[in-house]
Amino acid sequence: EADIYQTPRYLVIGTGKKITLECSQTMGHDKMYWYQQDPGMELHLIHYSYGVNSTEKGDLSSESTVSRIRTEHFPLTLESARPSHTSQYLCASSPTRGGNQPQHFGDGTRLSIL
Amino acid sequence: AQSVTQPDIHITVSEGASLELRCNYSYGATPYLFWYVQSPGQGLQLLLKYFSGDTLVQGIKGFEAEFKRSQSSFNLRKPSVHWSDAAEYFCAVGDGFQKLVFGTGTRLLVSP
């Protein structure tokens, strides 16, 4: 069973605030991902990492930034939140070995910017 | 670039009836294919995957999917639906490295 944790689960906050969404996994996976998901819509990859000190932008442009200082931790930061950032953010991880391994997902953070 | 189409936004099935959710993909090479399920307020849970070999893949919770290369399809099936199967179902295709592209999802409603 996957062990990947996201905090907070829900966040309602005002415009202009700095926000950090936490994601941690205990499986030792090298690869980690952040997706953005609007209600009734598909998941869009916004950031991914192949390992420590590796970060890449995904297919959907995002004003957020990420860091990967430790294998188990992949936080996402919004320096100045705006209402357009309101969405659900899902974190995932997968092992390195060969090809496309299944990604294991956290339960998500539902973010609302007022 | 790969893409996934799930033509049905919503499907309603009676409890105990059979289910088929459609998924069509576009990818130039042999695809890596996945089905995930998402319950309200939760993340995605892997139901099954196809990499190669037998084109009929068995997954968890009694689900199966069949890969048909000639039709570029990877449809999900279950012979008898339970009320607890009501959720959002996502089909995804991998690029052979680590990026997945997801379909828009199909919401399954189960009627009594």
mmCIF file of C-alpha atoms in Angstrom:
data_model
loop_
_atom_site.group_PDB
_atom_site.id
_atom_site.type_symbol
_atom_site.label_atom_id
_atom_site.label_comp_id
_atom_site.label_asym_id
_atom_site.label_seq_id
_atom_site.Cartn_x
_atom_site.Cartn_y
_atom_site.Cartn_z
ATOM 1 C CA GLU A 1 0.000 0.000 0.000
ATOM 2 C CA ALA A 2 1.246 3.427 -0.949
ATOM 3 C CA ASP A 3 2.320 5.797 1.770
ATOM 4 C CA ILE A 4 2.204 9.334 0.475
ATOM 5 C CA TYR A 5 0.927 12.171 2.573
ATOM 6 C CA GLN A 6 -0.266 15.627 1.719
ATOM 7 C CA THR A 7 -0.938 18.466 4.123
ATOM 8 C CA PRO A 8 -3.069 20.383 4.560
ATOM 9 C CA ARG A 9 -6.068 18.542 3.132
ATOM 10 C CA TYR A 10 -8.033 21.779 2.845
ATOM 11 C CA LEU A 11 -6.843 25.387 2.850
ATOM 12 C CA VAL A 12 -8.875 28.577 2.539
ATOM 13 C CA ILE A 13 -6.704 31.658 2.468
ATOM 14 C CA GLY A 14 -6.694 35.236 1.273
ATOM 15 C CA THR A 15 -5.148 36.697 -1.850
ATOM 16 C CA GLY A 16 -1.478 37.613 -1.665
ATOM 17 C CA LYS A 17 -0.497 35.067 0.962
ATOM 18 C CA LYS A 18 2.467 32.753 0.555
ATOM 19 C CA ILE A 19 1.423 29.107 0.595
ATOM 20 C CA THR A 20 3.370 25.875 0.848
ATOM 21 C CA LEU A 21 1.683 22.562 0.153
ATOM 22 C CA GLU A 22 3.502 19.643 1.716
ATOM 23 C CA CYS A 23 4.009 16.213 0.184
ATOM 24 C CA SER A 24 5.969 13.373 1.748
ATOM 25 C CA GLN A 25 6.378 9.726 0.832
ATOM 26 C CA THR A 26 7.911 6.897 2.807
ATOM 27 C CA MET A 27 8.477 4.447 -0.043
ATOM 28 C CA GLY A 28 11.901 5.704 -1.104
ATOM 29 C CA HIS A 29 10.607 6.591 -4.572
ATOM 30 C CA ASP A 30 12.942 8.729 -6.640
ATOM 31 C CA LYS A 31 10.264 10.229 -8.869
ATOM 32 C CA MET A 32 7.650 12.640 -7.606
ATOM 33 C CA TYR A 33 4.957 14.696 -9.301
ATOM 34 C CA TRP A 34 2.500 17.498 -8.728
ATOM 35 C CA TYR A 35 -0.788 17.608 -10.596
ATOM 36 C CA GLN A 36 -3.487 20.252 -10.687
ATOM 37 C CA GLN A 37 -7.067 19.061 -10.992
ATOM 38 C CA ASP A 38 -10.137 21.252 -11.417
ATOM 39 C CA PRO A 39 -13.588 19.755 -10.686
ATOM 40 C CA GLY A 40 -14.719 17.431 -13.434
ATOM 41 C CA MET A 41 -11.484 17.855 -15.321
ATOM 42 C CA GLU A 42 -8.440 15.770 -16.043
ATOM 43 C CA LEU A 43 -5.198 15.960 -14.112
ATOM 44 C CA HIS A 44 -2.569 18.310 -15.458
ATOM 45 C CA LEU A 45 1.079 17.768 -14.614
ATOM 46 C CA ILE A 46 2.611 20.993 -13.280
ATOM 47 C CA HIS A 47 5.926 19.806 -11.793
ATOM 48 C CA TYR A 48 7.978 16.652 -11.507
ATOM 49 C CA SER A 49 11.278 15.480 -10.098
ATOM 50 C CA TYR A 50 13.556 12.561 -10.929
ATOM 51 C CA GLY A 51 15.384 12.742 -7.617
ATOM 52 C CA VAL A 52 17.141 15.016 -5.155
ATOM 53 C CA ASN A 53 17.996 18.428 -6.630
ATOM 54 C CA SER A 54 16.029 17.622 -9.787
ATOM 55 C CA THR A 55 12.914 19.627 -10.680
ATOM 56 C CA GLU A 56 11.165 20.077 -14.020
ATOM 57 C CA LYS A 57 8.132 21.968 -15.206
ATOM 58 C CA GLY A 58 5.210 19.930 -16.405
ATOM 59 C CA ASP A 59 2.855 20.284 -19.313
ATOM 60 C CA LEU A 60 0.648 22.922 -17.689
ATOM 61 C CA SER A 61 2.229 26.258 -16.940
ATOM 62 C CA SER A 62 2.046 27.115 -13.264
ATOM 63 C CA GLU A 63 3.165 30.057 -11.142
ATOM 64 C CA SER A 64 4.074 27.662 -8.359
ATOM 65 C CA THR A 65 7.580 26.442 -7.602
ATOM 66 C CA VAL A 66 8.880 23.202 -6.114
ATOM 67 C CA SER A 67 12.003 21.954 -4.405
ATOM 68 C CA ARG A 68 13.498 18.515 -3.799
ATOM 69 C CA ILE A 69 16.108 18.665 -1.078
ATOM 70 C CA ARG A 70 15.277 15.258 0.361
ATOM 71 C CA THR A 71 14.066 12.138 -1.421
ATOM 72 C CA GLU A 72 10.926 11.858 0.651
ATOM 73 C CA HIS A 73 9.824 15.502 0.511
ATOM 74 C CA PHE A 74 8.504 17.513 -2.462
ATOM 75 C CA PRO A 75 6.815 20.745 -1.343
ATOM 76 C CA LEU A 76 5.003 23.120 -3.682
ATOM 77 C CA THR A 77 5.036 26.866 -3.027
ATOM 78 C CA LEU A 78 2.910 29.757 -4.236
ATOM 79 C CA GLU A 79 4.635 33.039 -3.397
ATOM 80 C CA SER A 80 1.507 35.159 -3.751
ATOM 81 C CA ALA A 81 -1.780 33.316 -3.980
ATOM 82 C CA ARG A 82 -4.507 34.486 -6.357
ATOM 83 C CA PRO A 83 -8.093 33.307 -6.882
ATOM 84 C CA SER A 84 -6.995 31.680 -10.154
ATOM 85 C CA HIS A 85 -4.901 29.272 -8.056
ATOM 86 C CA THR A 86 -8.045 27.781 -6.555
ATOM 87 C CA SER A 87 -7.934 24.093 -7.407
ATOM 88 C CA GLN A 88 -7.092 20.638 -6.084
ATOM 89 C CA TYR A 89 -3.409 19.744 -6.021
ATOM 90 C CA LEU A 90 -2.393 16.087 -6.094
ATOM 91 C CA CYS A 91 1.054 14.750 -5.307
ATOM 92 C CA ALA A 92 2.292 11.400 -6.599
ATOM 93 C CA SER A 93 5.431 9.290 -6.586
ATOM 94 C CA SER A 94 6.783 6.288 -8.443
ATOM 95 C CA PRO A 95 9.838 4.045 -8.314
ATOM 96 C CA THR A 96 12.696 4.473 -10.738
ATOM 97 C CA ARG A 97 13.009 0.987 -12.198
ATOM 98 C CA GLY A 98 12.175 0.602 -15.906
ATOM 99 C CA GLY A 99 9.598 2.344 -18.034
ATOM 100 C CA ASN A 100 6.337 3.660 -16.687
ATOM 101 C CA GLN A 101 5.751 2.376 -13.197
ATOM 102 C CA PRO A 102 2.395 3.146 -11.584
ATOM 103 C CA GLN A 103 2.217 6.416 -9.747
ATOM 104 C CA HIS A 104 0.975 6.384 -6.165
ATOM 105 C CA PHE A 105 -1.158 9.359 -5.194
ATOM 106 C CA GLY A 106 -1.785 11.280 -2.021
ATOM 107 C CA ASP A 107 -5.282 12.380 -1.054
ATOM 108 C CA GLY A 108 -4.734 15.897 -2.359
ATOM 109 C CA THR A 109 -4.961 19.445 -1.063
ATOM 110 C CA ARG A 110 -8.052 21.386 -1.947
ATOM 111 C CA LEU A 111 -7.012 25.039 -2.115
ATOM 112 C CA SER A 112 -9.406 27.986 -2.131
ATOM 113 C CA ILE A 113 -8.087 31.515 -2.546
ATOM 114 C CA LEU A 114 -10.505 34.266 -1.542
ATOM 115 C CA ALA B 1 2.518 13.445 -27.996
ATOM 116 C CA GLN B 2 0.214 10.951 -26.403
ATOM 117 C CA SER B 3 -3.430 11.665 -25.612
ATOM 118 C CA VAL B 4 -6.379 9.905 -24.010
ATOM 119 C CA THR B 5 -10.082 10.199 -24.764
ATOM 120 C CA GLN B 6 -12.809 9.058 -22.431
ATOM 121 C CA PRO B 7 -15.967 9.735 -24.442
ATOM 122 C CA ASP B 8 -18.440 9.250 -21.599
ATOM 123 C CA ILE B 9 -18.570 12.019 -19.008
ATOM 124 C CA HIS B 10 -21.222 10.271 -16.910
ATOM 125 C CA ILE B 11 -22.517 6.716 -16.839
ATOM 126 C CA THR B 12 -25.342 5.380 -14.689
ATOM 127 C CA VAL B 13 -25.528 1.648 -14.042
ATOM 128 C CA SER B 14 -27.904 -0.344 -11.908
ATOM 129 C CA GLU B 15 -26.377 -2.209 -9.010
ATOM 130 C CA GLY B 16 -25.576 -5.747 -10.106
ATOM 131 C CA ALA B 17 -25.441 -4.859 -13.784
ATOM 132 C CA SER B 18 -22.311 -5.063 -15.888
ATOM 133 C CA LEU B 19 -20.116 -2.071 -16.630
ATOM 134 C CA GLU B 20 -17.876 -0.976 -19.475
ATOM 135 C CA LEU B 21 -16.004 2.329 -19.456
ATOM 136 C CA ARG B 22 -14.416 3.378 -22.711
ATOM 137 C CA CYS B 23 -10.900 4.662 -23.213
ATOM 138 C CA ASN B 24 -9.157 5.476 -26.494
ATOM 139 C CA TYR B 25 -5.540 6.512 -26.640
ATOM 140 C CA SER B 26 -3.173 8.019 -29.146
ATOM 141 C CA TYR B 27 0.468 7.044 -28.950
ATOM 142 C CA GLY B 28 3.039 6.176 -31.576
ATOM 143 C CA ALA B 29 4.708 3.284 -29.796
ATOM 144 C CA THR B 30 3.607 0.482 -27.525
ATOM 145 C CA PRO B 31 1.654 2.246 -24.823
ATOM 146 C CA TYR B 32 1.783 1.874 -21.081
ATOM 147 C CA LEU B 33 -1.860 2.056 -20.011
ATOM 148 C CA PHE B 34 -3.482 2.534 -16.634
ATOM 149 C CA TRP B 35 -6.888 2.816 -15.045
ATOM 150 C CA TYR B 36 -7.270 4.768 -11.813
ATOM 151 C CA VAL B 37 -10.298 5.361 -9.590
ATOM 152 C CA GLN B 38 -10.922 8.473 -7.522
ATOM 153 C CA SER B 39 -13.503 8.591 -4.748
ATOM 154 C CA PRO B 40 -14.769 11.996 -3.576
ATOM 155 C CA GLY B 41 -12.168 13.896 -1.599
ATOM 156 C CA GLN B 42 -9.511 11.262 -2.241
ATOM 157 C CA GLY B 43 -6.485 10.791 -4.417
ATOM 158 C CA LEU B 44 -6.257 8.326 -7.279
ATOM 159 C CA GLN B 45 -5.982 4.595 -6.661
ATOM 160 C CA LEU B 46 -4.513 2.287 -9.295
ATOM 161 C CA LEU B 47 -6.998 -0.325 -10.540
ATOM 162 C CA LEU B 48 -4.833 -2.043 -13.152
ATOM 163 C CA LYS B 49 -2.082 -1.525 -15.667
ATOM 164 C CA TYR B 50 -1.002 -2.853 -19.050
ATOM 165 C CA PHE B 51 2.607 -2.901 -20.178
ATOM 166 C CA SER B 52 2.840 -5.895 -22.506
ATOM 167 C CA GLY B 53 1.799 -9.529 -22.840
ATOM 168 C CA ASP B 54 -1.726 -10.765 -22.258
ATOM 169 C CA THR B 55 -4.143 -8.168 -23.574
ATOM 170 C CA LEU B 56 -6.743 -8.939 -20.897
ATOM 171 C CA VAL B 57 -5.567 -7.482 -17.622
ATOM 172 C CA GLN B 58 -7.030 -8.247 -14.225
ATOM 173 C CA GLY B 59 -7.085 -5.609 -11.538
ATOM 174 C CA ILE B 60 -8.319 -4.993 -8.038
ATOM 175 C CA LYS B 61 -11.955 -4.867 -6.912
ATOM 176 C CA GLY B 62 -13.051 -7.265 -9.674
ATOM 177 C CA PHE B 63 -12.152 -4.946 -12.570
ATOM 178 C CA GLU B 64 -10.529 -6.002 -15.817
ATOM 179 C CA ALA B 65 -9.492 -4.199 -18.972
ATOM 180 C CA GLU B 66 -8.758 -5.315 -22.495
ATOM 181 C CA PHE B 67 -6.081 -3.769 -24.691
ATOM 182 C CA LYS B 68 -7.017 -3.678 -28.367
ATOM 183 C CA ARG B 69 -4.206 -2.286 -30.471
ATOM 184 C CA SER B 70 -6.268 -2.237 -33.675
ATOM 185 C CA GLN B 71 -8.849 0.005 -32.030
ATOM 186 C CA SER B 72 -6.419 1.967 -29.836
ATOM 187 C CA SER B 73 -8.670 1.152 -26.924
ATOM 188 C CA PHE B 74 -8.278 0.047 -23.335
ATOM 189 C CA ASN B 75 -11.809 -0.371 -22.007
ATOM 190 C CA LEU B 76 -12.506 -1.121 -18.355
ATOM 191 C CA ARG B 77 -15.090 -3.733 -17.424
ATOM 192 C CA LYS B 78 -16.733 -5.218 -14.381
ATOM 193 C CA PRO B 79 -19.349 -8.001 -14.543
ATOM 194 C CA SER B 80 -21.420 -6.860 -11.567
ATOM 195 C CA VAL B 81 -21.296 -3.330 -10.174
ATOM 196 C CA HIS B 82 -21.611 -2.593 -6.459
ATOM 197 C CA TRP B 83 -22.828 0.683 -4.975
ATOM 198 C CA SER B 84 -19.329 1.264 -3.601
ATOM 199 C CA ASP B 85 -17.993 1.439 -7.172
ATOM 200 C CA ALA B 86 -19.553 4.879 -7.644
ATOM 201 C CA ALA B 87 -16.579 7.163 -8.282
ATOM 202 C CA GLU B 88 -14.598 8.925 -10.997
ATOM 203 C CA TYR B 89 -12.543 6.698 -13.269
ATOM 204 C CA PHE B 90 -9.482 7.913 -15.152
ATOM 205 C CA CYS B 91 -7.643 6.243 -17.987
ATOM 206 C CA ALA B 92 -3.997 7.227 -18.498
ATOM 207 C CA VAL B 93 -1.232 6.540 -21.002
ATOM 208 C CA GLY B 94 2.478 6.688 -20.248
ATOM 209 C CA ASP B 95 5.257 7.849 -22.504
ATOM 210 C CA GLY B 96 7.620 5.021 -21.606
ATOM 211 C CA PHE B 97 9.622 7.167 -19.213
ATOM 212 C CA GLN B 98 7.565 8.534 -16.371
ATOM 213 C CA LYS B 99 5.046 11.077 -17.582
ATOM 214 C CA LEU B 100 1.392 10.109 -17.650
ATOM 215 C CA VAL B 101 -1.364 11.771 -19.642
ATOM 216 C CA PHE B 102 -4.827 11.408 -18.180
ATOM 217 C CA GLY B 103 -8.244 11.438 -19.788
ATOM 218 C CA THR B 104 -10.973 13.750 -18.547
ATOM 219 C CA GLY B 105 -12.527 10.975 -16.501
ATOM 220 C CA THR B 106 -15.889 9.184 -16.407
ATOM 221 C CA ARG B 107 -18.145 9.607 -13.418
ATOM 222 C CA LEU B 108 -19.917 6.372 -12.539
ATOM 223 C CA LEU B 109 -23.261 6.566 -10.791
ATOM 224 C CA VAL B 110 -24.813 3.390 -9.391
ATOM 225 C CA SER B 111 -28.560 3.236 -9.026
ATOM 226 C CA PRO B 112 -30.307 0.886 -6.590
#
